[in-house]
Amino acid sequence: MPKVTFVNEHRTVEAAPGRLLSDIAAELGIAVCREAFRGTGIGDYTCWVKGEPGATSPPTFLEKLLGARGQRRMANRTRVLGDVQVWTQAGPGNRLRAPRPIAPPPSPATDPEAPRKPIDASGSAAFPYGDPRAVGHGKREPIAAGALEAKAAKEKKAKAAPAKVAEAAPAKAAEGAATEPAETAKAPGAAKAPKASEAAPKATETEAPKSAATEAATAPEETTATRAAAIAEKTGGGESP
């Protein structure tokens, strides 16, 4: 006999081939109709059915008009022919009414065929941020003892370095201001050197006129002697009468 599993309600039953999904759900107290008016049974019978090809009757013309596509079917027009899984829509009435028998949740630990959540990145009660096998390797390299403290000390030292440089700048400026007067005190001695060097040109200037004056003084004596010698030569070397 075909097995029908209502996934949201955790119920699996065996049903005779050809029965409507809505009839099977009613026997279990599962509401598959979102009624437009309470108690009338008229409303939306949408559900989602998954199974092998041929596990359900083909969609009718009315189902296609109502939007049946792929796994989306109408529970009041779908007949079961093989093993199927059924997902009912949310909020179609009270699911805790008395006729509904409640089965324990599936336990993969005791039943290997029980449906279970696949390994994926979606959150669950056990793994709110997703299964580690899907979102990552689930491992991390161990952190050496004292590594965090050393890192914090290094960051603190790096932050303190600019502050020390800023504090050292005024001290260097003060030292520079203290050395400037000493340099200016030495400056007058250095300024005297040009004066001594300037004295040499003055001495040479005074000496140059003196040599010119001596030349001018000796020049007349030489000219008179040469004139006397010239006159003597003209007169024949005799004495004048």
XYZ file of C-alpha atoms in Angstrom:
241
model
C 0.000 0.000 0.000
C 1.239 3.524 -0.724
C 2.746 5.465 2.163
C 1.693 9.068 2.665
C 3.960 11.259 4.807
C 2.687 14.588 6.072
C 6.006 16.333 6.671
C 4.818 19.309 8.745
C 2.743 17.097 11.040
C 5.310 14.266 11.344
C 2.751 11.669 10.313
C 3.171 8.673 8.002
C 0.243 6.390 7.161
C -0.591 3.711 4.637
C -3.543 4.391 2.380
C -5.403 2.454 -0.285
C -4.450 3.418 -3.852
C -6.772 5.978 -5.465
C -7.815 7.796 -2.295
C -7.934 11.602 -2.142
C -5.318 13.379 -0.086
C -8.021 15.434 1.635
C -9.793 12.261 2.851
C -6.573 10.745 4.213
C -5.736 14.025 6.020
C -9.253 14.266 7.504
C -8.908 10.792 9.052
C -5.737 11.960 10.777
C -7.233 15.285 11.889
C -4.955 17.273 9.589
C -6.512 20.389 8.051
C -5.557 20.831 4.404
C -8.163 23.477 3.507
C -7.948 27.167 4.269
C -11.689 27.704 4.473
C -13.268 30.881 3.175
C -16.146 30.367 5.642
C -15.701 28.294 8.769
C -17.330 24.892 8.657
C -18.235 24.959 4.958
C -15.201 23.082 3.573
C -14.989 25.585 0.745
C -11.664 27.286 0.276
C -8.070 26.812 -0.779
C -6.871 23.155 -0.808
C -3.354 23.957 -1.995
C -0.622 21.570 -0.879
C 2.733 20.428 -2.202
C 3.251 16.786 -3.119
C 6.583 15.127 -3.858
C 6.924 11.610 -5.197
C 8.074 9.424 -8.043
C 6.495 9.929 -11.473
C 3.047 8.275 -11.424
C 2.777 8.390 -7.619
C -0.247 10.703 -7.948
C -3.037 11.166 -10.448
C -2.309 13.706 -13.219
C -3.574 17.279 -12.617
C -7.141 17.839 -13.751
C -8.292 20.723 -15.915
C -9.734 22.506 -12.870
C -6.463 22.069 -10.952
C -4.560 23.705 -13.784
C -7.013 26.617 -13.756
C -6.440 26.990 -9.992
C -2.660 27.157 -10.480
C -1.412 23.584 -10.080
C 2.165 23.469 -11.362
C 4.930 20.967 -10.597
C 4.610 19.875 -6.954
C 1.754 22.267 -6.254
C -1.499 20.328 -6.190
C -5.047 20.525 -4.796
C -5.583 18.042 -1.956
C -9.305 17.554 -2.740
C -8.531 16.520 -6.374
C -5.241 14.607 -6.044
C -5.391 10.839 -5.681
C -2.571 8.811 -4.168
C -1.117 6.007 -6.303
C 2.321 5.571 -4.683
C 4.575 6.762 -1.868
C 4.424 10.543 -1.520
C 5.424 13.342 0.811
C 2.918 16.122 1.475
C 3.554 19.673 2.744
C 0.402 21.473 3.910
C 0.038 25.245 3.865
C 0.324 27.309 7.034
C -2.664 28.452 9.046
C -5.567 26.348 7.669
C -7.459 25.936 10.956
C -6.634 24.310 14.264
C -4.282 21.349 13.931
C -4.543 20.387 17.607
C -8.157 19.221 17.587
C -8.990 15.923 19.275
C -9.235 13.563 16.245
C -5.656 14.282 15.332
C -3.316 11.640 16.720
C 0.123 12.992 17.563
C 3.111 10.829 16.750
C 6.556 11.332 18.245
C 8.985 13.331 16.118
C 11.268 11.306 13.846
C 14.523 10.147 15.385
C 17.277 9.339 12.902
C 19.254 7.789 15.745
C 16.695 4.984 16.102
C 15.149 4.999 12.627
C 17.667 5.280 9.751
C 14.852 5.985 7.271
C 13.441 8.900 9.254
C 13.610 12.191 7.336
C 16.140 14.582 8.732
C 17.424 18.035 7.976
C 20.085 17.996 5.260
C 23.552 19.410 5.780
C 23.223 22.994 4.555
C 23.808 26.593 5.619
C 20.285 27.135 6.973
C 19.996 27.697 10.710
C 18.562 25.197 13.159
C 18.172 24.796 16.912
C 21.476 22.933 17.091
C 23.321 25.293 14.706
C 21.685 28.768 14.641
C 24.299 30.001 12.132
C 24.152 26.944 9.894
C 25.788 23.558 9.959
C 29.582 24.024 10.318
C 30.115 21.363 7.679
C 28.277 23.586 5.181
C 29.332 27.108 6.205
C 32.961 26.230 6.974
C 35.394 23.523 7.923
C 34.252 23.548 11.537
C 37.856 23.910 12.695
C 40.151 26.724 13.652
C 43.838 26.896 14.369
C 44.694 27.006 18.078
C 45.883 30.336 19.446
C 49.214 30.208 21.272
C 49.245 31.111 24.949
C 49.988 34.804 25.465
C 49.541 35.650 21.787
C 46.591 37.948 22.453
C 48.442 39.758 25.266
C 51.516 40.219 23.059
C 49.377 41.586 20.254
C 47.659 44.047 22.610
C 51.031 45.206 24.003
C 52.383 45.719 20.484
C 49.363 47.799 19.493
C 49.682 49.856 22.691
C 53.379 50.500 21.982
C 52.595 51.566 18.411
C 49.990 54.034 19.684
C 52.390 55.438 22.332
C 55.224 56.081 19.845
C 53.624 59.189 18.210
C 52.942 60.653 21.664
C 56.620 60.293 22.645
C 57.723 61.984 19.433
C 55.354 64.872 20.117
C 56.745 65.249 23.650
C 60.371 65.176 22.448
C 59.834 67.944 19.863
C 59.467 70.832 22.434
C 62.585 69.614 24.310
C 64.641 69.682 21.105
C 63.356 73.162 20.327
C 64.433 74.368 23.786
C 67.908 72.880 23.339
C 68.261 74.621 19.968
C 67.299 77.975 21.538
C 69.938 77.483 24.289
C 72.742 76.790 21.799
C 71.999 79.876 19.653
C 73.395 82.491 22.210
C 76.664 80.571 22.526
C 77.113 80.667 18.779
C 76.369 84.386 18.650
C 78.956 84.996 21.447
C 81.636 83.408 19.313
C 80.639 85.472 16.289
C 82.467 88.761 17.255
C 85.874 87.015 17.328
C 85.196 85.684 13.903
C 84.156 89.130 12.737
C 87.558 90.640 13.710
C 89.387 88.595 11.108
C 88.028 90.547 8.177
C 89.223 93.809 9.837
C 92.795 92.484 10.079
C 92.651 91.390 6.481
C 91.299 94.755 5.450
C 94.388 96.455 7.001
C 96.725 94.907 4.424
C 95.202 96.631 1.405
C 95.392 99.982 3.238
C 99.107 99.473 3.949
C 99.849 98.692 0.318
C 97.878 101.739 -0.757
C 100.000 103.997 1.480
C 103.231 102.394 0.315
C 102.396 102.860 -3.356
C 102.234 106.680 -3.166
C 105.564 106.810 -1.243
C 107.439 104.962 -3.952
C 105.983 107.292 -6.549
C 107.125 110.355 -4.517
C 110.675 109.044 -4.176
C 110.805 108.440 -7.887
C 109.659 111.999 -8.492
C 112.323 113.372 -6.095
C 115.200 111.484 -7.697
C 114.066 112.212 -11.233
C 115.338 115.898 -11.273
C 118.852 114.939 -10.099
C 119.197 112.452 -12.906
C 118.021 114.956 -15.504
C 120.509 117.681 -14.468
C 123.440 115.272 -14.591
C 122.529 114.069 -18.008
C 122.150 117.657 -19.212
C 125.642 118.623 -17.959
C 127.143 115.628 -19.683
C 125.462 116.581 -22.920
C 126.760 120.170 -22.780
C 130.297 118.940 -22.093
C 130.196 116.725 -25.126
C 129.097 119.639 -27.299
C 131.839 121.967 -26.069
C 134.506 119.363 -26.549
C 135.077 118.623 -22.915
C 136.710 122.033 -22.176
C 135.923 124.431 -19.470
C 133.723 127.307 -20.334
C 135.507 130.788 -20.597
